[in-house]
Structures are given as C-alpha cells and as structure tokens.
Short mmCIF file of C-alpha atoms in Angstrom, two decimals:
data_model
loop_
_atom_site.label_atom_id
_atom_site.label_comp_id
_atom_site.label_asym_id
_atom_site.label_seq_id
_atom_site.Cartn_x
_atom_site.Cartn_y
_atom_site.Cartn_z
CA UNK A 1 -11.99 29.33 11.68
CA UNK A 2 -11.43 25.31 11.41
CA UNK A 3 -12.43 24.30 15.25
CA UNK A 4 -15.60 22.79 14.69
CA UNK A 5 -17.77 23.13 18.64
CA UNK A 6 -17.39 20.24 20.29
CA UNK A 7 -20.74 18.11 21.57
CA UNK A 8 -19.97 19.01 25.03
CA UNK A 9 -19.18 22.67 24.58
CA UNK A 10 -19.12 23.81 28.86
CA UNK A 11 -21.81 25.91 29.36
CA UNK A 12 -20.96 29.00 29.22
CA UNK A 13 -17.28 29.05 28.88
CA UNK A 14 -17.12 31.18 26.36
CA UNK A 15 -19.75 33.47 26.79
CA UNK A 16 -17.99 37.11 27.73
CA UNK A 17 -19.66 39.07 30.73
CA UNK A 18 -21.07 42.32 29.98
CA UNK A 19 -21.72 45.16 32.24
CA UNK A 20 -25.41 46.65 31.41
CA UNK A 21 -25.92 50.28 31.45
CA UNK A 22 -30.32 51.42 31.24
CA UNK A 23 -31.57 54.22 30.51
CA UNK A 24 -34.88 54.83 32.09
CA UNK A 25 -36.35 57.84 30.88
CA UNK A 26 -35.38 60.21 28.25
CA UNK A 27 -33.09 62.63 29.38
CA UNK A 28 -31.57 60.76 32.10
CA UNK A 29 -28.30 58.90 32.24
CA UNK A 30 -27.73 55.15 31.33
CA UNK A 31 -27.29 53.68 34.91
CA UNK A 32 -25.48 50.43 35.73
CA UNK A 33 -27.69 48.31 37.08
CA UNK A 34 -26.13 44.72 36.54
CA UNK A 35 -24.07 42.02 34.04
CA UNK A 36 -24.75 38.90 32.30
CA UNK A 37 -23.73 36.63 30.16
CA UNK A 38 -23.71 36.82 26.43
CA UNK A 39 -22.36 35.57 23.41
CA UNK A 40 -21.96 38.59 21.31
CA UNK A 41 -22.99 42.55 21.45
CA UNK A 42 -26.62 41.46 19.88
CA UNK A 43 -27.41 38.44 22.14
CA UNK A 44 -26.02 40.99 24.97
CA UNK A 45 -28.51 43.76 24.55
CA UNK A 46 -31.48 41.34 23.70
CA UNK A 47 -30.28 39.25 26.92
CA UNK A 48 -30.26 42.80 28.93
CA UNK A 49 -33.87 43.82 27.67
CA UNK A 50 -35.19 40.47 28.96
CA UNK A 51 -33.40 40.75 32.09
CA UNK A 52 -33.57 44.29 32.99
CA UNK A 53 -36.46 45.64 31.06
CA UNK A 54 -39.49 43.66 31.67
CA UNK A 55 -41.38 46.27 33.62
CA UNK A 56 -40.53 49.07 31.37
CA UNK A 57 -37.25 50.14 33.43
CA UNK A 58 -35.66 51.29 30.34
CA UNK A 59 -36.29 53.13 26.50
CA UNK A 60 -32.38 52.85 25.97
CA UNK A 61 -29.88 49.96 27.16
CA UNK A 62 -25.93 49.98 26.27
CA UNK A 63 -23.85 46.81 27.24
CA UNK A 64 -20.12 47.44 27.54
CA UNK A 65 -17.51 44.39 27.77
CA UNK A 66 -16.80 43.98 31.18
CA UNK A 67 -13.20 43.44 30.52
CA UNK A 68 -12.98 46.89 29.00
CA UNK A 69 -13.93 48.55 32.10
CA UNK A 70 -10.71 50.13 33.78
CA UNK A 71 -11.87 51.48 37.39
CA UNK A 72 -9.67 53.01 40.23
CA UNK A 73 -8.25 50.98 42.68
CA UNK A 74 -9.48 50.76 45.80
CA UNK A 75 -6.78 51.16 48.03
CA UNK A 76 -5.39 53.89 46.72
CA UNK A 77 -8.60 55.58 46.82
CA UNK A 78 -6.73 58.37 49.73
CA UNK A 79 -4.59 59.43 47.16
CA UNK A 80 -6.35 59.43 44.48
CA UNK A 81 -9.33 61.55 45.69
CA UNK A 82 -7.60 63.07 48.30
CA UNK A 83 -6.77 66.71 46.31
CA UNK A 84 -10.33 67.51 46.62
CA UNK A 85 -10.92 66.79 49.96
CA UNK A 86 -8.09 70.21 51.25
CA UNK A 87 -9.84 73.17 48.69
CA UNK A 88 -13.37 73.34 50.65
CA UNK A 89 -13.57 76.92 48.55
CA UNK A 90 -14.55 74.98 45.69
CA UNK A 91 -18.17 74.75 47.25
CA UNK A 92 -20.51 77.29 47.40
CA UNK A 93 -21.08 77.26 51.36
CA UNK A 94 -17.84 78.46 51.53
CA UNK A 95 -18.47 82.24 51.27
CA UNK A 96 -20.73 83.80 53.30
CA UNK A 97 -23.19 86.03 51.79
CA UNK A 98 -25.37 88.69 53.90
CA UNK A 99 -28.97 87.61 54.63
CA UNK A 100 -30.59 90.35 52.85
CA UNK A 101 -28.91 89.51 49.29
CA UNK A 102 -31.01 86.74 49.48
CA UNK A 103 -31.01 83.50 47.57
CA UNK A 104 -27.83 83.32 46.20
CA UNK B 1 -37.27 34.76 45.76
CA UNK B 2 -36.43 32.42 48.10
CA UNK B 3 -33.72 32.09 50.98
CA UNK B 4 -34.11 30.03 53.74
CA UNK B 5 -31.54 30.94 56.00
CA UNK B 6 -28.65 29.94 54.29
CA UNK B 7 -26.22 28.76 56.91
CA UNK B 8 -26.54 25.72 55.85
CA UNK B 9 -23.82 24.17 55.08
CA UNK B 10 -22.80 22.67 51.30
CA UNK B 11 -21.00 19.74 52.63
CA UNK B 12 -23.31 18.50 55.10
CA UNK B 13 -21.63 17.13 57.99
CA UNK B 14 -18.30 19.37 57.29
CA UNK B 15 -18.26 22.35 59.36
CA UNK B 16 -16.43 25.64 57.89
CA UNK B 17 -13.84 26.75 59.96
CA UNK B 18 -13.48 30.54 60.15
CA UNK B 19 -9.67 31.54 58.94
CA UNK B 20 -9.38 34.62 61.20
CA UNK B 21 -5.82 34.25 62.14
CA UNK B 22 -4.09 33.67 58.66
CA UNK B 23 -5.66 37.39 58.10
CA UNK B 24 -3.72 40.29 57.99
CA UNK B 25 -4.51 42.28 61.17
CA UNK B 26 -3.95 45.58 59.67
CA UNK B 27 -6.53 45.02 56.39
CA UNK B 28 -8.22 43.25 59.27
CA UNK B 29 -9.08 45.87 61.28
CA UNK B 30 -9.77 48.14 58.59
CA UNK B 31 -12.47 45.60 57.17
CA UNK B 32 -14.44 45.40 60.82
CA UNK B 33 -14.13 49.09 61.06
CA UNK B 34 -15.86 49.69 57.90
CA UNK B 35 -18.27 46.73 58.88
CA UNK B 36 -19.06 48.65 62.49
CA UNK B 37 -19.69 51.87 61.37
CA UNK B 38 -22.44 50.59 58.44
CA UNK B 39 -20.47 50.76 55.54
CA UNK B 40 -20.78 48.34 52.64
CA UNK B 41 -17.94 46.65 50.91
CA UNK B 42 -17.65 46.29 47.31
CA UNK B 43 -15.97 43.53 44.60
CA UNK B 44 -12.25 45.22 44.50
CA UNK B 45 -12.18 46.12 48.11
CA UNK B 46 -9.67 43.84 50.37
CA UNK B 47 -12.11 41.18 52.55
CA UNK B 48 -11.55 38.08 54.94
CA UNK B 49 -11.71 34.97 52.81
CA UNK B 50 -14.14 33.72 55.22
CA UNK B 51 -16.32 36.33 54.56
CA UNK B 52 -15.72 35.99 50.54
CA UNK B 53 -16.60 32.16 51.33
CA UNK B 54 -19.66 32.58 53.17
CA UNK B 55 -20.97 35.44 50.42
CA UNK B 56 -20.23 32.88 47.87
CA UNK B 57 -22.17 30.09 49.70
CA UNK B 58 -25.25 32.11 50.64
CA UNK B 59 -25.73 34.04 47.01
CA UNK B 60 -25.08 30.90 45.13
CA UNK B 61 -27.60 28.89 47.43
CA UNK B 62 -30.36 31.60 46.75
CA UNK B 63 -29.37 32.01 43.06
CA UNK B 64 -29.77 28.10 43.03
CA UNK B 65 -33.18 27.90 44.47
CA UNK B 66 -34.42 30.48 42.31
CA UNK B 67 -33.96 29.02 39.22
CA UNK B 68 -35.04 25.38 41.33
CA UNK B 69 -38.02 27.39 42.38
CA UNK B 70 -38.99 27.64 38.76
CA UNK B 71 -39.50 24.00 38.25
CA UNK B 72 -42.79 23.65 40.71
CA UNK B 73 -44.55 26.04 39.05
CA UNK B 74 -43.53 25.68 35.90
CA UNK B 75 -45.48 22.74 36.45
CA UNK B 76 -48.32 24.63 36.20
CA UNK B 77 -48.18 26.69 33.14
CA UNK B 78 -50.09 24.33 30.60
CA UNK B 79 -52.56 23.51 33.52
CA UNK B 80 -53.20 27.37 34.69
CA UNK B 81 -57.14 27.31 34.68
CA UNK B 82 -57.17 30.42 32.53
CA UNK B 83 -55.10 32.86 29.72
CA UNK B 84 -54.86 35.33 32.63
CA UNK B 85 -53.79 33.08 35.08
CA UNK B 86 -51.11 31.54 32.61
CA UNK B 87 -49.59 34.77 31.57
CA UNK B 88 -49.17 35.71 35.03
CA UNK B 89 -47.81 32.50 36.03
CA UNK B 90 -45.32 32.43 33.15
CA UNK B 91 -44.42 36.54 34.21
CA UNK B 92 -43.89 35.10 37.51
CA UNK B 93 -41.25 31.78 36.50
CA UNK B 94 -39.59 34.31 34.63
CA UNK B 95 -38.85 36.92 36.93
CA UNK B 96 -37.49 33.70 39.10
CA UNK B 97 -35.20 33.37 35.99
CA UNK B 98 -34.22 37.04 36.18
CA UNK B 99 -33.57 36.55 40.12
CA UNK B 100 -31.19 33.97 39.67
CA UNK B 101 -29.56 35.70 37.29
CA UNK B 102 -28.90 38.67 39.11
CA UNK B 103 -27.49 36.54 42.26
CA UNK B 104 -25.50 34.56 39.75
CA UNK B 105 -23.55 37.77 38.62
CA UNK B 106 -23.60 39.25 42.39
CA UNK B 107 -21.78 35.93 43.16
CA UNK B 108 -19.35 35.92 40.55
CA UNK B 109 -17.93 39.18 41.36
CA UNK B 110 -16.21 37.31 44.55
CA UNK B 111 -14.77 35.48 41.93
CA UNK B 112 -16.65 32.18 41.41
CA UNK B 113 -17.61 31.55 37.86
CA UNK B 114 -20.94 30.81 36.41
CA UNK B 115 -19.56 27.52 35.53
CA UNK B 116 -18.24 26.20 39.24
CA UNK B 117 -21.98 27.21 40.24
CA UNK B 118 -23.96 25.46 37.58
CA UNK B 119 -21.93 22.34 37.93
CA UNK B 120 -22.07 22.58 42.22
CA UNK B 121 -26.13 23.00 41.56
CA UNK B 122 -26.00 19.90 39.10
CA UNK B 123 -23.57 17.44 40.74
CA UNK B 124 -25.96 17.87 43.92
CA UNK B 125 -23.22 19.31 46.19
CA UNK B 126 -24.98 22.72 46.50
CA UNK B 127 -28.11 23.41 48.33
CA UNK B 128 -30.91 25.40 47.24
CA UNK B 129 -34.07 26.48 49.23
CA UNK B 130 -35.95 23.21 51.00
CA UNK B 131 -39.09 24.42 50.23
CA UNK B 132 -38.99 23.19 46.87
CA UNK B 133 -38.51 19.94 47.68
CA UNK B 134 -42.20 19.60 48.25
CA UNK B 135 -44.70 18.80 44.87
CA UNK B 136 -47.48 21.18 43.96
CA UNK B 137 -50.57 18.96 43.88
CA UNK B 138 -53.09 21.02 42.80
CA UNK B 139 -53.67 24.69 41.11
CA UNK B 140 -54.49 26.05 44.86
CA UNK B 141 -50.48 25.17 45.03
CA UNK B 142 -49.33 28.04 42.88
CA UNK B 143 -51.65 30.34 44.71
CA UNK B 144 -50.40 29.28 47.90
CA UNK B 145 -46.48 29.13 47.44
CA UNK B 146 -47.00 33.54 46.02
CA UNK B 147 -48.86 33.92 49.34
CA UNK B 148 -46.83 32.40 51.66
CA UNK B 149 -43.38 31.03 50.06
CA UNK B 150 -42.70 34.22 48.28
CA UNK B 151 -43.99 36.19 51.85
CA UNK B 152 -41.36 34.30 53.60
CA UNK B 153 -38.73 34.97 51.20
CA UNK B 154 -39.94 38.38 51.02
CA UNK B 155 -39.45 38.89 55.27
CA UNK B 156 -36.03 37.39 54.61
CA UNK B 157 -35.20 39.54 51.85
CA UNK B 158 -36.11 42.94 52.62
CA UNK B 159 -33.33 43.10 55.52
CA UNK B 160 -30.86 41.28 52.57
CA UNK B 161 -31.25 44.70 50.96
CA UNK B 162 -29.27 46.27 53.59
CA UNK B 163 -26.87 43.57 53.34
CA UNK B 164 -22.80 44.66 53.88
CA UNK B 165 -21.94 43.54 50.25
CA UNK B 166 -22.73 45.80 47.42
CA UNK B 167 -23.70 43.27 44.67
CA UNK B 168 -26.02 41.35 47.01
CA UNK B 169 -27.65 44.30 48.33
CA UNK B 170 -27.86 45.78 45.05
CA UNK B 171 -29.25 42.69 43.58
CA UNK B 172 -32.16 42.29 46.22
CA UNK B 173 -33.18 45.91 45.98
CA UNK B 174 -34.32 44.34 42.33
CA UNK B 175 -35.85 41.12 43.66
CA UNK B 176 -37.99 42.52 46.32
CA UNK B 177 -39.25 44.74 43.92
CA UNK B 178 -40.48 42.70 41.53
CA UNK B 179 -41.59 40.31 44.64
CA UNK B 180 -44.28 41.85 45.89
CA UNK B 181 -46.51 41.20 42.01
CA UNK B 182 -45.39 37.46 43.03
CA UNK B 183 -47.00 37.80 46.68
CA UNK B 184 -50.64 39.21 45.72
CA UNK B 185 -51.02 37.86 42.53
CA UNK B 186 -51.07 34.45 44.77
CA UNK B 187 -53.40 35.69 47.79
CA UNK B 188 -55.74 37.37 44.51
CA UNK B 189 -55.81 33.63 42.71
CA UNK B 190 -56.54 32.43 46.39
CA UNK B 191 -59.38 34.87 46.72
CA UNK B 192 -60.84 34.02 43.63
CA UNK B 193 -60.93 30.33 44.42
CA UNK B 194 -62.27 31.28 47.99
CA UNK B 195 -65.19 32.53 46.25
CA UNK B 196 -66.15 29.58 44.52
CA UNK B 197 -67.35 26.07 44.95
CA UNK B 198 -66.80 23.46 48.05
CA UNK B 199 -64.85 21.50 45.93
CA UNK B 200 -62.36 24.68 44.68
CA UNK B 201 -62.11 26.21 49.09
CA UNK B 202 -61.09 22.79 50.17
CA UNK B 203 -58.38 22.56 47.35
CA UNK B 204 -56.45 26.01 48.89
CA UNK B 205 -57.26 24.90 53.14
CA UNK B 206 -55.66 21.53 51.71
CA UNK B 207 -52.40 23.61 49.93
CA UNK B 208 -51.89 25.81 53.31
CA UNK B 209 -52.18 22.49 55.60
CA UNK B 210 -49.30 20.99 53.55
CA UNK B 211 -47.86 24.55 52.88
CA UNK B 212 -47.81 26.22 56.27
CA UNK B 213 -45.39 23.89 58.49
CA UNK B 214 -42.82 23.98 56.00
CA UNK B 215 -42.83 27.88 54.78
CA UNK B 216 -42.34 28.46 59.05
CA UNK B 217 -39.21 26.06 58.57
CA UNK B 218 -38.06 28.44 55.19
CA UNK B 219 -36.44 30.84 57.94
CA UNK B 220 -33.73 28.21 59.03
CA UNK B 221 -33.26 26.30 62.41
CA UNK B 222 -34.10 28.02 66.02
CA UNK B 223 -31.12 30.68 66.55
CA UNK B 224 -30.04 28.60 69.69
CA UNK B 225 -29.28 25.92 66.80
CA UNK B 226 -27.89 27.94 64.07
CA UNK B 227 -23.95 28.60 65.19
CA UNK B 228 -23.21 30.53 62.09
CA UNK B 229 -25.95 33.14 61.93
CA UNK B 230 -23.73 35.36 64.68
CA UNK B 231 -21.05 35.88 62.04
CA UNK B 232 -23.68 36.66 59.88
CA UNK B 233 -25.19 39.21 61.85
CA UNK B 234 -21.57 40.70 62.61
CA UNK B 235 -20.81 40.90 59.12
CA UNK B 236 -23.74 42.62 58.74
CA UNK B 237 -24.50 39.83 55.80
CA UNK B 238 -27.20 39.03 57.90
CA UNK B 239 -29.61 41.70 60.06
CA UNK B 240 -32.30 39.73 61.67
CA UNK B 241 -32.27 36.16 63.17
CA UNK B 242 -34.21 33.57 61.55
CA UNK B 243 -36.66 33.33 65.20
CA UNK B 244 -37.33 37.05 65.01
CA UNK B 245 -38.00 37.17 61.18
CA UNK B 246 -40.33 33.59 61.53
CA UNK B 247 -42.23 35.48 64.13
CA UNK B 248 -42.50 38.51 61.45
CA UNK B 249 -43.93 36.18 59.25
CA UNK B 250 -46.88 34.87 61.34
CA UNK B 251 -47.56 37.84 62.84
CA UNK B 252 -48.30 38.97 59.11
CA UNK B 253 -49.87 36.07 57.83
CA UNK B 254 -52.51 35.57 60.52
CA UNK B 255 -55.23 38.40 59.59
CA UNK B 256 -54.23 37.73 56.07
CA UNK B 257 -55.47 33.81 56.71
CA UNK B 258 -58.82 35.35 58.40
CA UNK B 259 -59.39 37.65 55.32
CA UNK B 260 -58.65 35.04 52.72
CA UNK B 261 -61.02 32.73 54.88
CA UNK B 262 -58.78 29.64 55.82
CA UNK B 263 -57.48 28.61 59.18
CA UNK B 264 -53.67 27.59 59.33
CA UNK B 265 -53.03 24.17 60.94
CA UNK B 266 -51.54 25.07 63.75
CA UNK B 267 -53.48 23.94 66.88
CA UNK B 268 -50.88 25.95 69.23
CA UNK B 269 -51.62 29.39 67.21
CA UNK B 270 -52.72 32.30 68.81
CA UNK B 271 -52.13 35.68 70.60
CA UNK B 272 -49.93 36.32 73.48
CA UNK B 273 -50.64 39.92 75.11
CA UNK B 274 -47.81 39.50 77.42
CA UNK B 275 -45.70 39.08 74.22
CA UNK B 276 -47.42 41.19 71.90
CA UNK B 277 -46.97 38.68 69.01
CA UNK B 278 -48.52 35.29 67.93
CA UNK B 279 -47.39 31.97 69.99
CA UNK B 280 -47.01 28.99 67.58
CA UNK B 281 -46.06 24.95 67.96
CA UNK B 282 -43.35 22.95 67.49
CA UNK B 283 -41.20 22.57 63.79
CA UNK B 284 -40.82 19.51 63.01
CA UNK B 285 -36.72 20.07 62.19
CA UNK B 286 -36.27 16.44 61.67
CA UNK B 287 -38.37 16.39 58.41
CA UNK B 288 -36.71 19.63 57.81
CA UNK B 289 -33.10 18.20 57.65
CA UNK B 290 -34.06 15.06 56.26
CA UNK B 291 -35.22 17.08 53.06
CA UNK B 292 -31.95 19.03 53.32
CA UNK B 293 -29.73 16.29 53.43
CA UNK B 294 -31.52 15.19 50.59
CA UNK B 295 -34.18 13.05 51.17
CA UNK B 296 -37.37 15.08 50.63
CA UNK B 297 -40.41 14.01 48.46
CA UNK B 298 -38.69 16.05 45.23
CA UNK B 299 -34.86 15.95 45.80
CA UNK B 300 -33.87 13.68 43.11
CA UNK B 301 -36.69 14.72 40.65
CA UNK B 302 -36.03 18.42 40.94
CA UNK B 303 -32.60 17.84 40.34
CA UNK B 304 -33.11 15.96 37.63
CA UNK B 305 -34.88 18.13 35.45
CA UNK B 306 -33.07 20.67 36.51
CA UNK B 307 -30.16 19.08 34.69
CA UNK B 308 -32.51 17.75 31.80
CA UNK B 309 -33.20 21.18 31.36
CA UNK B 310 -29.58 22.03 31.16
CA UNK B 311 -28.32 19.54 28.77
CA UNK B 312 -31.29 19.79 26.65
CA UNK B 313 -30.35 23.45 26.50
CA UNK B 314 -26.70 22.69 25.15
CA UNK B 315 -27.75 23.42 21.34
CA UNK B 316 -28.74 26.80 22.31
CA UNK B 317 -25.98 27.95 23.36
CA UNK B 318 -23.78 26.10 21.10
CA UNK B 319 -25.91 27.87 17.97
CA UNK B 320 -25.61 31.53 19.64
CA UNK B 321 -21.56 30.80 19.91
CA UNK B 322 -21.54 29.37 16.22
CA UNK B 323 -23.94 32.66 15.21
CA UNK B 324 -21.27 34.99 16.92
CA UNK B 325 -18.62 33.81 15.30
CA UNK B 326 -19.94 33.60 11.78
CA UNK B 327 -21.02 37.10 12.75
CA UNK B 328 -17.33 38.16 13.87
CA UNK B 329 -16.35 36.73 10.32
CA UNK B 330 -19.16 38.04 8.48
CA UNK B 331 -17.73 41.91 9.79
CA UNK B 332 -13.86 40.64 9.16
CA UNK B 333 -14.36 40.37 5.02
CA UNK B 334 -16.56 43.10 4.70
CA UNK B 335 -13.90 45.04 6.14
CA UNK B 336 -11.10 43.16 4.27
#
C-alpha cells in the first residue's frame, strides 16, 4: 500500500460499522444489542466491550460486518412468511386432547 | 441523558415544512395505520420523509448533548474531592460517551452518517441540550446536575422508550438503565455534603438556586408554544407533552428537596388540592432562547472544546486505520 494518510484524514470515513452480537450468560444466545464504529475486527470487539459491557452485560461478544448482514425485505414480508400463517396444525393447540389425559 | 424537548429547530428562524402531499397515499396510509394501532417501525420499513427528518433531528440533537454533556463534568474529574467520588464521576462521563454512541448509530440507520453529524455538532448548526450551556461552579454542581439534570432527562426519557422507531426506543431502553446510577449517585454526593459544614450546605442550596429554573426549562417551551410537539405525539415519537412531563418532574423533586434538606427557589411553589399536583412560577423563556440561539454563558466555550477535543483526537484514529492496515498486510504474506 503506497497512500500515505493524509493530515486531515475525515473522521471516521473509513471506519466500517459493525453490528454487535453479546452474550450475557453462558448458555444463552449472542443477542444484538447495537453497532459502532471500528477500524478493524480487534478495535471492533474491544470498542463493543467498552460500549456494551461495562456493567457485566456480557462473558462473550461477536461483531459481524454490518455490510455482510443480508435480511428480508420488508415489504415482501406477506409473502415471505405467509406459508406459515394457513397450517395452524403445526401448533400444539391444534388437537384437542381429553381432560383426563392430562398434561400433555 | 439529556433531551430537552427537541422540537427545536436546527436552523433557527427556518421552520420545517411537513411534505405530506408529495407522499404516496397508499404507503401513506399503511404507515399511520401501523402508527394508530401501536406498532413500531423499523430502519428498512417504507416512512414519510418528514418523519425520517424529524427522527434524524431529535436523535442527533440528544446524541449531541450527550457527548456536550460530558464536557461540564468532565470538568470535575481532577477536582472530585475524593478516589470514590472520581471513579464514579469518570463511570458517569463515560456512560454519557456510551449514550451518544448508541443515539449516534440509532440515527444513522435513517441514513445520516456519523460524519454529517459530527461536522453539524462542530460547525454549530446543530443543537444540543441548553442545559449545558450553563458552567459548573463548584463540586455541589456535579451533585446537583445527577439529581436534577439527569431526573429531567430521565422523565423525558422513560416515555422515549416507547418511542414508534425501533432504534430509538431500543437505544433508550439502554440509557435509562444505566440512568438511574447517574440520578442517586448525585442526590448521595448531595447528602453527604448536606451533612457537613456551613460552608459545604450553602455550596449545594447555591447549585439548585442556579440549577432549578433552568432544569424546569430542560422540558421545552409551554405546549401552547411548541407547534411541532402534535406531530410528535401523532407519530408516536413523542408520548407526553413537555407541560405534563415538567409537572412530573416537580411533583417528584419536591419531597426529594425536603429530604435532601434544601428549599428550591421558587417563591410561587406549592400544593394545589384542587389540582392534585404542585403550582410553580413563571420560566423565564427569554433566557431560555437566548441560550438556544446561542448566546448562553458556555455556547462558544463548549463548542470549542468540543472541537479541540475532536481535532486533538485526529492521531488516534489515524494510528488505529494505519494499525488495521498493516494488520490486513501483516495476514496477506503470511498467507502468500
């Protein structure tokens, strides 16, 4: 790399945003809980400890790229969930089950 | 911490004109629908650029005055009259730190960068919170602004939690959290000093005399006066007018004064049975504005170092880039 940094580098131009995932207890899932700013993977997780860890919220943190995140659209959310939504024998209320079986 | 109501706008003197008719009436009425019936909208869903506009305005105004807010205490760190008090103090600036950085992100997910912020907040053509526009004389000061600053931005932030945007009311489920530490670690330094000599009880009466008036100002003009705060409320961005929340706040703070042993200086203070809340006297909204627009006893210093702070910071983040790139390279030939 030959670009030296220029004096007035903006300030945070090229700092990626990362999505930060904590764990708060072992055992549990890592829950997204908010993004920052970081220059690498390293600064990210150290940034995320001081950010979203100072009350011992977490024993485990993972930072993701933001930009690698692919989510669902929106608008097509009808569609896309919609298969579920018509096959109500998929839950467990659906059957009925005589009262003196029990807990079932 | 801190909002004051935050329908103030950037541009003084420019009013914001709502752009409901360029909207598409069909995404339109889908929006309000959601809106009416509670819902909450999130980063990807379709929204009214006014509302995108006003989210921007009011989360980058709070994430401003948060990291602003840092600057009058942070005053106080190599004064703090013990280790105690000092570590608490610095725990305290730096959750202010965190805050702003969680309203920063909220923000930029309605597609403002970090960048346009920081320079609005540095050119001067953002507000932050007027409170902070005020100096902190003495140590009773820092006791004084986590009673009663942080307990008015707490009153204004609890309802924020229920606020129609995701981010934001994600993000102040965090701050009010981590709020109430800021609240009684004040009223406890307070105590303290209320225990001890003439000298140390006259320095906190003489913080809330210069404190009080302008914490009661915090919750933005009289609702008769504040035209935007109905959109607010209908976008379910905001749930309680600034009146009914100020009257929140004294109705609180009133035994807590008794307890702590001061009286608030407020001649017009006291009980109304009829109304079943405290009455209290006149805000004087002409200092108010004037420190607004600008003109308060801090403005120009607070901004200042603000930006001081800022530029002096370049070579930090100029080194981390440098160290993540050598770092990138470092993995490149070892892989090579």
């Amino acid at each position: 790399m030959t670009t030296a940094t220029p004096a007035t580098t903006p300030a945070l131009k090229d700092w990626p945003l990362w999505e930060v995932f904590v764990r708060s207890k072992q055992g549990l899932e890592h829950k997204h809980c908010g993004s920052l700013h970081a220059s690498d993977a390293q600064h990210a997780l150290q940034m995320a400890r001081d950010v979203y860890t100072r009350r011992q919220e977490g024993v485990s943190i993972w930072v993701v790229p933001s930009k690698a995140i692919t989510a669902s659209a929106p608008d097509e959310k009808g569609e896309f969930f919609e298969p579920a939504a018509d096959k109500i024998y998929r839950h467990p209320t659906f059957y009925d089950i005589p009262e003196e079986v029990g807990h079932m | 911490m801190y909002t004051q109501s935050f329908s103030v706008p950037d541009d003084a003197g420019k009013t914001v004109q709502p752009l409901k008719a360029a909207e598409p009436p069909e995404l339109m009425a889908k929006f309000d629908e959601r809106i009416d019936a509670d819902g909450r909208i999130e980063p990807q869903d379709w929204m009214p650029e006014a509302y995108r506009k006003t989210l921007v305005r009011q989360i980058s105004q709070h994430a401003h005055s948060e990291i602003v807010g840092m600057l009058p205490e942070g005053n106080w760190i190599s004064r703090a009259p013990s280790l105690k008090r000092k570590a608490i103090l610095i725990a305290k600036v730096q959750d202010e730190g965190g805050h702003g950085l969680y309203l920063y992100s909220a923000a930029e997910t309605l597609g403002t960068s970090r960048d346009q912020m920081l320079d609005a907040l540095h050119s001067g053509k953002a507000k932050y919170s007027s409170i902070f526009n005020y100096p902190t004389l003495n140590w009773a000061d820092v006791g004084v602004i986590g009673w009663l600053v942080d307990g008015a931005a707490i009153m204004n932030q609890i309802p924020l939690c229920r606020c129609s945007y995701g981010p934001y009311a994600r993000a102040m489920v965090r701050v009010c959290k981590e709020e109430s530490f800021h609240q009684r670690q004040g009223y406890e330094a307070l105590l303290v000093m209320m225990k001890g000599t003439q000298a140390q009880k006259d320095m906190v009466q003489d913080a809330v005399n210069r404190w009080w008036w302008k914490c009661l100002a915090m919750f933005g003009p009289p609702d008769a006066d504040s035209p935007n705060s109905a959109q607010g409320m209908r976008w379910g961005i905001k749930r309680i007018s600034n009146d009914d929340l100020r009257q929140k706040f004294v109705d609180a703070t009133v035994p807590q004064a008794k307890v702590l042993g001061v009286t608030l200086p407020d001649p017009d203070l006291k009980w109304n049975e009829a109304r079943g809340h405290y009455d209290y006297g006149q805000i004087d909204w002409d200092e108010f504005w004037n420190t607004v627009n600008g003109h308060g006893p801090m403005n120009k210093q607070r901004l200042a170092t603000r930006v001081k702070a800022h530029n002096d910071g370049q070579w930090v983040r100029d080194a981390a880039l440098a160290h993540a790139r050598k770092q990138q390279q470092r993995a490149l030939k070892e892989a090579a």
